[in-house]
């Protein structure tokens, strides 16, 4: 009952849905990820990726209206509603603004003397190759039961698949928006696979069988490349090609069904992250000393990654361990039952912008994973999550 109550409290009040259909990442700017540090960002925008992660949680709750509104927002900013064709950006202003130039307000001392205070976000112009897959996965998730795609959206989706085909072999800034040099991030390649896989399924719904067949072939090419170049000698998926560093974004490999839960590489990856990429049991995005993210200083545990780990542990049959972690995470909630982007593991202090929308929706998915697995008493790794593609 405690887990169910937590999911009910996390009901999408943690997500700011704007009249335009945009989903706001957070309501604040420059709350520091490191006390007195420089990892301070403006989150008052609508990230495509963050929004689609939020829609996973809304789907779990049976809520479709927010998804319909967000897809209409995407059709609008991509130019589909007026016959134009704009590349999909990483993020937009809540009114669809495309230019989000970053500036530092050096006359302000910042929260708890953390400088600089920033407005705008320079990541808007980055190449992040995971956004096409997150977008297509979300659309497929919300439309597969309806068996039809909104007419204005199909050209947009087709364009996203074409972008993934065009760029998947190139390095990018990745899901974590590093300010260092572009890398061949494995999670970006996986989400390009997702773009082709979900794109082929959507093409079938649209009656575009030639596209569906063509995209399935390319999806298999991407998967083969990842398994050849993005797996270490232990069978663990790595942060980037040619390196053994771990990255919490690889938990998405099982949550998106890149590989099935009973694949030994999935189990090895999930357990490596759980055992080696945690501080006091909470998940880090990556080890900052192993990743050229272009910034100095440490950061806290990334809350959404810890909730992803709960879901991933359930997937591989580690239900008791998943419940224990989930209950611990719930104990860190603020008095308002809200979460910031990060948690300092030793003190439980919330770090980063607050409240962070996608954290709360990942909480819902994690709790539902645990509840359903326990109800089914199925620790075999065959549990089907609410957001599993069919």
Short mmCIF file of C-alpha atoms in Angstrom, two decimals:
data_model
loop_
_atom_site.label_atom_id
_atom_site.label_comp_id
_atom_site.label_asym_id
_atom_site.label_seq_id
_atom_site.Cartn_x
_atom_site.Cartn_y
_atom_site.Cartn_z
CA UNK A 1 0.00 0.00 0.00
CA UNK A 2 2.89 2.36 0.71
CA UNK A 3 4.16 1.99 -2.85
CA UNK A 4 0.70 2.53 -4.30
CA UNK A 5 0.26 5.66 -2.19
CA UNK A 6 3.58 6.98 -3.48
CA UNK A 7 2.49 6.50 -7.08
CA UNK A 8 -0.79 8.26 -6.37
CA UNK A 9 1.00 11.19 -4.72
CA UNK A 10 3.27 11.48 -7.75
CA UNK A 11 0.22 11.90 -10.00
CA UNK A 12 1.41 14.24 -12.71
CA UNK A 13 1.26 17.32 -10.51
CA UNK A 14 5.06 17.07 -10.75
CA UNK A 15 4.80 17.77 -14.48
CA UNK A 16 4.03 21.30 -15.66
CA UNK A 17 1.87 20.95 -18.79
CA UNK A 18 1.46 24.28 -20.56
CA UNK A 19 -1.54 25.41 -22.66
CA UNK A 20 0.65 25.05 -25.77
CA UNK A 21 1.08 21.33 -25.05
CA UNK A 22 4.70 21.81 -23.95
CA UNK A 23 5.87 19.92 -20.86
CA UNK A 24 8.17 22.01 -18.69
CA UNK A 25 11.28 20.24 -17.39
CA UNK A 26 11.28 22.28 -14.16
CA UNK A 27 10.07 25.63 -12.90
CA UNK A 28 13.47 26.91 -11.79
CA UNK A 29 16.86 27.96 -13.10
CA UNK A 30 20.39 27.58 -11.73
CA UNK A 31 19.68 25.58 -8.59
CA UNK A 32 23.10 23.91 -8.30
CA UNK A 33 23.83 20.25 -8.94
CA UNK A 34 27.02 20.75 -6.91
CA UNK A 35 26.94 23.04 -3.84
CA UNK A 36 28.83 26.24 -4.73
CA UNK A 37 29.61 24.65 -8.11
CA UNK A 38 29.19 25.62 -11.77
CA UNK A 39 26.72 22.89 -12.81
CA UNK A 40 23.79 25.31 -12.80
CA UNK A 41 21.32 25.29 -15.67
CA UNK A 42 18.07 26.86 -16.79
CA UNK A 43 15.39 24.15 -16.99
CA UNK A 44 12.37 26.33 -17.76
CA UNK A 45 12.00 24.79 -21.21
CA UNK A 46 10.41 21.83 -22.95
CA UNK A 47 12.94 19.10 -23.75
CA UNK A 48 11.70 16.59 -26.33
CA UNK A 49 13.43 13.73 -24.52
CA UNK A 50 12.33 14.72 -21.02
CA UNK A 51 8.78 15.21 -22.23
CA UNK A 52 8.63 11.76 -23.78
CA UNK A 53 10.02 10.22 -20.58
CA UNK A 54 7.24 12.00 -18.72
CA UNK A 55 4.70 10.58 -21.16
CA UNK A 56 5.81 7.07 -20.21
CA UNK A 57 4.54 7.73 -16.71
CA UNK A 58 1.34 9.35 -17.92
CA UNK A 59 0.69 6.32 -20.13
CA UNK A 60 1.13 4.08 -17.10
CA UNK A 61 -1.66 6.07 -15.43
CA UNK A 62 -3.87 5.76 -18.51
CA UNK A 63 -3.58 9.46 -19.37
CA UNK A 64 -3.55 10.26 -23.09
CA UNK A 65 -4.68 13.88 -23.29
CA UNK A 66 -1.29 15.25 -22.30
CA UNK A 67 0.34 13.10 -24.97
CA UNK A 68 -2.07 14.34 -27.63
CA UNK A 69 -1.35 17.93 -26.61
CA UNK A 70 2.41 17.37 -26.69
CA UNK A 71 2.28 15.70 -30.11
CA UNK A 72 0.30 18.70 -31.39
CA UNK A 73 3.03 20.94 -29.94
CA UNK A 74 5.68 18.92 -31.82
CA UNK A 75 3.70 19.11 -35.07
CA UNK A 76 3.51 22.88 -34.60
CA UNK A 77 7.19 23.52 -33.84
CA UNK A 78 8.29 21.20 -36.66
CA UNK A 79 6.28 23.22 -39.16
CA UNK A 80 3.94 20.37 -40.10
CA UNK A 81 0.85 22.47 -39.44
CA UNK A 82 1.82 25.05 -42.08
CA UNK A 83 3.52 22.87 -44.67
CA UNK A 84 7.07 23.59 -43.52
CA UNK A 85 9.75 21.17 -42.35
CA UNK A 86 12.06 22.08 -39.48
CA UNK A 87 14.58 19.69 -37.90
CA UNK A 88 13.57 18.57 -34.42
CA UNK A 89 15.50 20.49 -31.76
CA UNK A 90 16.62 19.15 -28.41
CA UNK A 91 14.33 21.63 -26.63
CA UNK A 92 11.99 24.55 -27.17
CA UNK A 93 10.58 27.46 -25.26
CA UNK A 94 7.16 26.82 -23.78
CA UNK A 95 5.62 28.86 -26.59
CA UNK A 96 7.58 26.99 -29.25
CA UNK A 97 10.53 29.41 -29.27
CA UNK A 98 13.52 27.93 -31.11
CA UNK A 99 16.35 30.25 -30.05
CA UNK A 100 17.27 29.78 -26.38
CA UNK A 101 20.62 31.57 -26.23
CA UNK A 102 22.43 31.02 -22.94
CA UNK A 103 23.65 33.95 -20.85
CA UNK A 104 25.28 34.31 -17.44
CA UNK A 105 23.95 36.84 -14.94
CA UNK A 106 27.21 37.66 -13.21
CA UNK A 107 25.69 40.32 -10.98
CA UNK A 108 23.75 37.62 -9.10
CA UNK A 109 25.35 35.54 -6.35
CA UNK A 110 23.28 32.46 -7.09
CA UNK A 111 21.57 29.98 -4.81
CA UNK A 112 23.87 29.31 -1.85
CA UNK A 113 26.60 31.22 -3.73
CA UNK A 114 26.63 28.80 -6.67
CA UNK A 115 27.76 30.66 -9.77
CA UNK A 116 27.05 31.34 -12.54
CA UNK A 117 23.33 31.99 -12.66
CA UNK A 118 22.24 31.13 -16.19
CA UNK A 119 19.24 31.99 -18.31
CA UNK A 120 18.69 30.27 -21.61
CA UNK A 121 20.28 26.92 -22.36
CA UNK A 122 23.04 26.40 -24.90
CA UNK A 123 22.20 22.72 -25.26
CA UNK A 124 19.29 23.69 -27.50
CA UNK A 125 21.61 23.72 -30.51
CA UNK A 126 23.48 20.51 -29.70
CA UNK A 127 23.28 17.32 -31.74
CA UNK A 128 21.74 14.71 -29.45
CA UNK A 129 20.90 11.61 -31.43
CA UNK A 130 18.60 10.04 -28.86
CA UNK A 131 15.74 12.50 -29.36
CA UNK A 132 14.41 10.82 -32.51
CA UNK A 133 14.04 7.47 -30.77
CA UNK A 134 12.44 8.90 -27.65
CA UNK A 135 9.92 10.78 -29.78
CA UNK A 136 9.00 7.78 -31.95
CA UNK A 137 8.81 5.46 -28.95
CA UNK A 138 6.41 7.79 -27.21
CA UNK A 139 4.18 8.17 -30.26
CA UNK A 140 4.09 4.42 -30.79
CA UNK A 141 3.31 3.80 -27.14
CA UNK A 142 0.33 6.13 -27.21
CA UNK A 143 -1.02 5.22 -30.68
CA UNK A 144 -0.58 1.45 -30.97
CA UNK A 145 -3.92 0.72 -29.32
CA UNK A 146 -5.71 3.26 -31.53
CA UNK A 147 -4.16 1.78 -34.69
CA UNK A 148 -3.90 5.16 -36.34
CA UNK A 149 -1.52 8.11 -36.34
CA UNK A 150 -2.69 11.73 -36.34
CA UNK A 151 -2.52 12.87 -39.97
CA UNK A 152 -0.36 15.90 -39.24
CA UNK A 153 2.16 13.81 -37.30
CA UNK A 154 3.18 11.15 -39.84
CA UNK A 155 5.41 13.47 -41.95
CA UNK A 156 7.13 14.60 -38.74
CA UNK A 157 7.74 11.01 -37.63
CA UNK A 158 9.02 9.97 -41.03
CA UNK A 159 11.47 12.87 -40.91
CA UNK A 160 12.74 11.74 -37.49
CA UNK A 161 13.46 8.25 -38.83
CA UNK A 162 15.31 9.75 -41.78
CA UNK A 163 17.39 11.89 -39.42
CA UNK A 164 18.32 8.81 -37.38
CA UNK A 165 19.34 6.98 -40.56
CA UNK A 166 21.43 9.95 -41.66
CA UNK A 167 23.27 10.52 -38.39
CA UNK A 168 23.44 7.30 -36.34
CA UNK A 169 27.06 6.58 -37.32
CA UNK A 170 28.21 10.02 -36.13
CA UNK A 171 29.27 11.11 -32.61
CA UNK A 172 26.98 13.38 -30.59
CA UNK A 173 26.64 15.11 -27.21
CA UNK A 174 24.42 12.37 -25.83
CA UNK A 175 21.53 12.17 -23.42
CA UNK A 176 23.53 14.05 -20.74
CA UNK A 177 24.28 17.01 -23.03
CA UNK A 178 28.01 16.97 -22.37
CA UNK A 179 29.91 20.16 -23.04
CA UNK A 180 33.06 18.23 -23.89
CA UNK A 181 33.81 16.70 -27.28
CA UNK A 182 31.14 14.67 -29.09
CA UNK A 183 31.47 10.91 -28.56
CA UNK A 184 30.00 7.71 -29.95
CA UNK A 185 27.64 7.27 -26.99
CA UNK A 186 26.12 3.80 -26.87
CA UNK A 187 22.79 5.01 -25.51
CA UNK A 188 22.46 7.41 -28.46
CA UNK A 189 23.00 4.49 -30.84
CA UNK A 190 20.40 2.46 -28.96
CA UNK A 191 17.86 5.24 -29.28
CA UNK A 192 18.60 5.45 -33.01
CA UNK A 193 17.75 1.74 -33.11
CA UNK A 194 14.54 2.61 -31.25
CA UNK A 195 13.77 5.25 -33.88
CA UNK A 196 14.03 2.66 -36.67
CA UNK A 197 12.24 -0.08 -34.71
CA UNK A 198 9.29 2.07 -33.65
CA UNK A 199 9.33 3.82 -37.00
CA UNK A 200 8.85 0.50 -38.77
CA UNK A 201 5.92 -0.37 -36.50
CA UNK A 202 4.33 3.03 -37.09
CA UNK A 203 4.86 2.62 -40.84
CA UNK A 204 2.89 -0.64 -40.65
CA UNK A 205 0.06 1.22 -38.92
CA UNK A 206 0.20 3.83 -41.66
CA UNK A 207 0.13 1.19 -44.40
CA UNK A 208 3.64 2.13 -45.55
CA UNK A 209 5.00 -1.42 -45.81
CA UNK A 210 8.01 -0.57 -47.96
CA UNK A 211 9.23 1.89 -45.33
CA UNK A 212 8.53 -0.64 -42.60
CA UNK A 213 10.67 -3.29 -44.27
CA UNK A 214 13.48 -0.88 -45.12
CA UNK A 215 13.62 0.51 -41.60
CA UNK A 216 13.64 -2.94 -39.98
CA UNK A 217 16.73 -3.83 -41.99
CA UNK A 218 18.54 -0.66 -40.88
CA UNK A 219 17.47 -1.27 -37.27
CA UNK A 220 19.21 -4.64 -37.39
CA UNK A 221 22.33 -3.00 -38.83
CA UNK A 222 22.41 -0.52 -35.93
CA UNK A 223 21.88 -3.27 -33.36
CA UNK A 224 24.72 -5.35 -34.81
CA UNK A 225 27.06 -2.35 -34.67
CA UNK A 226 26.19 -1.65 -31.03
CA UNK A 227 26.70 -5.25 -29.95
CA UNK A 228 30.03 -5.37 -31.78
CA UNK A 229 31.42 -2.05 -30.52
CA UNK A 230 29.48 -1.06 -27.39
CA UNK A 231 29.92 -4.14 -25.18
CA UNK A 232 32.99 -4.82 -23.04
CA UNK A 233 34.73 -8.11 -22.29
CA UNK A 234 32.36 -8.75 -19.37
CA UNK A 235 29.33 -8.49 -21.63
CA UNK A 236 28.38 -5.07 -20.19
CA UNK A 237 27.08 -2.27 -22.40
CA UNK A 238 29.48 0.67 -22.10
CA UNK A 239 29.03 4.42 -22.10
CA UNK A 240 30.76 4.93 -25.43
CA UNK A 241 32.51 2.96 -28.11
CA UNK A 242 36.08 1.96 -27.31
CA UNK A 243 35.84 2.58 -23.56
CA UNK A 244 34.75 0.54 -20.54
CA UNK A 245 33.10 3.39 -18.59
CA UNK A 246 29.61 2.75 -17.23
CA UNK A 247 26.61 4.98 -17.86
CA UNK A 248 23.17 4.83 -16.25
CA UNK A 249 21.49 5.62 -19.57
CA UNK A 250 22.25 2.02 -20.58
CA UNK A 251 19.40 0.97 -18.27
CA UNK A 252 17.20 2.10 -21.15
CA UNK A 253 18.46 -0.89 -23.14
CA UNK A 254 16.04 -3.13 -21.28
CA UNK A 255 13.27 -0.57 -20.74
CA UNK A 256 13.07 0.06 -24.50
CA UNK A 257 13.47 -3.65 -25.34
CA UNK A 258 16.70 -3.17 -27.28
CA UNK A 259 17.50 -6.57 -25.82
CA UNK A 260 15.13 -8.84 -23.88
CA UNK A 261 15.40 -8.99 -20.07
CA UNK A 262 16.77 -12.54 -20.12
CA UNK A 263 19.69 -11.63 -22.39
CA UNK A 264 22.90 -12.09 -20.33
CA UNK A 265 24.23 -8.73 -21.55
CA UNK A 266 21.21 -7.00 -20.03
CA UNK A 267 21.63 -8.72 -16.70
CA UNK A 268 25.36 -7.96 -16.68
CA UNK A 269 24.72 -4.30 -17.51
CA UNK A 270 22.00 -3.76 -14.91
CA UNK A 271 24.02 -5.41 -12.14
CA UNK A 272 27.21 -3.56 -13.09
CA UNK A 273 25.37 -0.25 -12.81
CA UNK A 274 23.75 -1.31 -9.52
CA UNK A 275 27.05 -2.45 -8.01
CA UNK A 276 29.62 -0.11 -9.55
CA UNK A 277 27.87 3.13 -10.55
CA UNK A 278 26.23 3.94 -7.23
CA UNK A 279 27.03 5.97 -4.13
CA UNK A 280 25.34 4.66 -0.99
CA UNK A 281 23.02 2.72 -3.27
CA UNK A 282 21.90 5.68 -5.41
CA UNK A 283 22.76 5.80 -9.10
CA UNK A 284 25.17 8.27 -10.69
CA UNK A 285 24.79 9.21 -14.35
CA UNK A 286 28.46 8.40 -14.86
CA UNK A 287 31.76 8.84 -13.06
CA UNK A 288 32.79 12.43 -13.77
CA UNK A 289 36.46 11.42 -13.74
CA UNK A 290 35.77 8.96 -16.58
CA UNK A 291 33.68 11.28 -18.75
CA UNK A 292 34.70 14.43 -20.60
CA UNK A 293 31.58 16.44 -19.87
CA UNK A 294 33.41 19.77 -20.15
CA UNK A 295 32.69 20.75 -16.55
CA UNK A 296 34.43 20.71 -13.18
CA UNK A 297 33.26 19.39 -9.85
CA UNK A 298 31.19 16.47 -8.66
CA UNK A 299 27.44 15.98 -8.80
CA UNK A 300 24.83 14.09 -6.82
CA UNK A 301 23.04 10.88 -7.67
CA UNK A 302 20.67 11.38 -10.59
CA UNK A 303 17.21 10.58 -9.26
CA UNK A 304 15.61 9.43 -12.50
CA UNK A 305 18.47 6.96 -12.98
CA UNK A 306 17.80 5.41 -9.58
CA UNK A 307 14.14 4.94 -10.49
CA UNK A 308 15.21 3.46 -13.84
CA UNK A 309 17.33 1.00 -11.88
CA UNK A 310 14.29 -0.04 -9.85
CA UNK A 311 12.42 -0.84 -13.07
CA UNK A 312 15.44 -2.58 -14.61
CA UNK A 313 16.00 -4.74 -11.53
CA UNK A 314 12.39 -5.90 -11.75
CA UNK A 315 12.92 -6.70 -15.42
CA UNK A 316 15.80 -9.07 -14.65
CA UNK A 317 13.95 -10.71 -11.76
CA UNK A 318 15.64 -8.91 -8.84
CA UNK A 319 12.32 -7.89 -7.33
CA UNK A 320 13.37 -7.85 -3.66
CA UNK A 321 16.35 -5.64 -4.45
CA UNK A 322 14.14 -3.40 -6.58
CA UNK A 323 11.60 -2.95 -3.78
CA UNK A 324 14.33 -2.12 -1.27
CA UNK A 325 15.78 0.57 -3.53
CA UNK A 326 12.34 1.94 -4.35
CA UNK A 327 11.40 2.28 -0.69
CA UNK A 328 14.70 4.01 0.02
CA UNK A 329 14.14 6.47 -2.81
CA UNK A 330 10.66 7.24 -1.54
CA UNK A 331 12.13 8.08 1.86
CA UNK A 332 14.08 10.94 0.24
CA UNK A 333 10.94 12.77 -0.95
CA UNK A 334 10.54 16.36 0.20
CA UNK A 335 7.76 17.29 2.66
CA UNK A 336 5.64 18.00 -0.44
CA UNK A 337 6.50 14.55 -1.86
CA UNK A 338 8.49 16.18 -4.65
CA UNK A 339 12.00 15.58 -5.98
CA UNK A 340 14.79 17.67 -7.40
CA UNK A 341 16.95 16.43 -10.25
CA UNK A 342 19.59 14.92 -7.95
CA UNK A 343 20.06 13.69 -4.39
CA UNK A 344 23.25 13.91 -2.35
CA UNK A 345 23.51 10.26 -1.20
CA UNK A 346 25.16 10.82 2.17
CA UNK A 347 22.83 13.55 3.39
CA UNK A 348 19.67 13.14 1.31
CA UNK A 349 19.91 16.80 0.28
CA UNK A 350 18.12 17.62 -2.96
CA UNK A 351 20.32 19.16 -5.65
CA UNK A 352 19.56 20.79 -8.98
CA UNK A 353 16.36 22.26 -10.31
CA UNK A 354 13.11 21.56 -8.46
CA UNK A 355 10.67 19.99 -8.93
CA UNK A 356 12.02 17.88 -11.79
CA UNK A 357 9.14 16.59 -13.91
CA UNK A 358 10.60 13.43 -15.35
CA UNK A 359 11.76 12.22 -11.94
CA UNK A 360 8.18 11.95 -10.73
CA UNK A 361 6.99 10.07 -13.79
CA UNK A 362 9.94 7.66 -13.51
CA UNK A 363 8.83 7.14 -9.91
CA UNK A 364 5.40 6.07 -11.15
CA UNK A 365 6.88 3.60 -13.62
CA UNK A 366 9.19 2.16 -10.97
CA UNK A 367 6.43 1.72 -8.41
CA UNK A 368 4.12 0.11 -10.97
CA UNK A 369 6.93 -2.25 -12.00
CA UNK A 370 7.37 -3.43 -8.42
CA UNK A 371 3.65 -3.70 -7.66
CA UNK A 372 2.82 -5.64 -10.82
CA UNK A 373 5.78 -7.98 -10.46
CA UNK A 374 4.86 -8.78 -6.88
CA UNK A 375 1.22 -9.30 -7.79
CA UNK A 376 2.20 -11.70 -10.54
CA UNK A 377 4.82 -13.34 -8.29
CA UNK A 378 6.96 -13.59 -11.41
CA UNK A 379 10.68 -13.21 -10.86
CA UNK A 380 11.63 -14.87 -14.15
CA UNK A 381 12.40 -11.69 -16.03
CA UNK A 382 9.32 -11.99 -18.26
CA UNK A 383 7.36 -9.24 -16.54
CA UNK A 384 5.80 -6.83 -19.05
CA UNK A 385 6.03 -3.17 -17.97
CA UNK A 386 3.26 -0.74 -18.71
CA UNK A 387 5.34 0.99 -21.36
CA UNK A 388 6.71 -2.11 -23.11
CA UNK A 389 6.39 -1.90 -26.89
CA UNK A 390 4.55 -4.78 -28.48
#
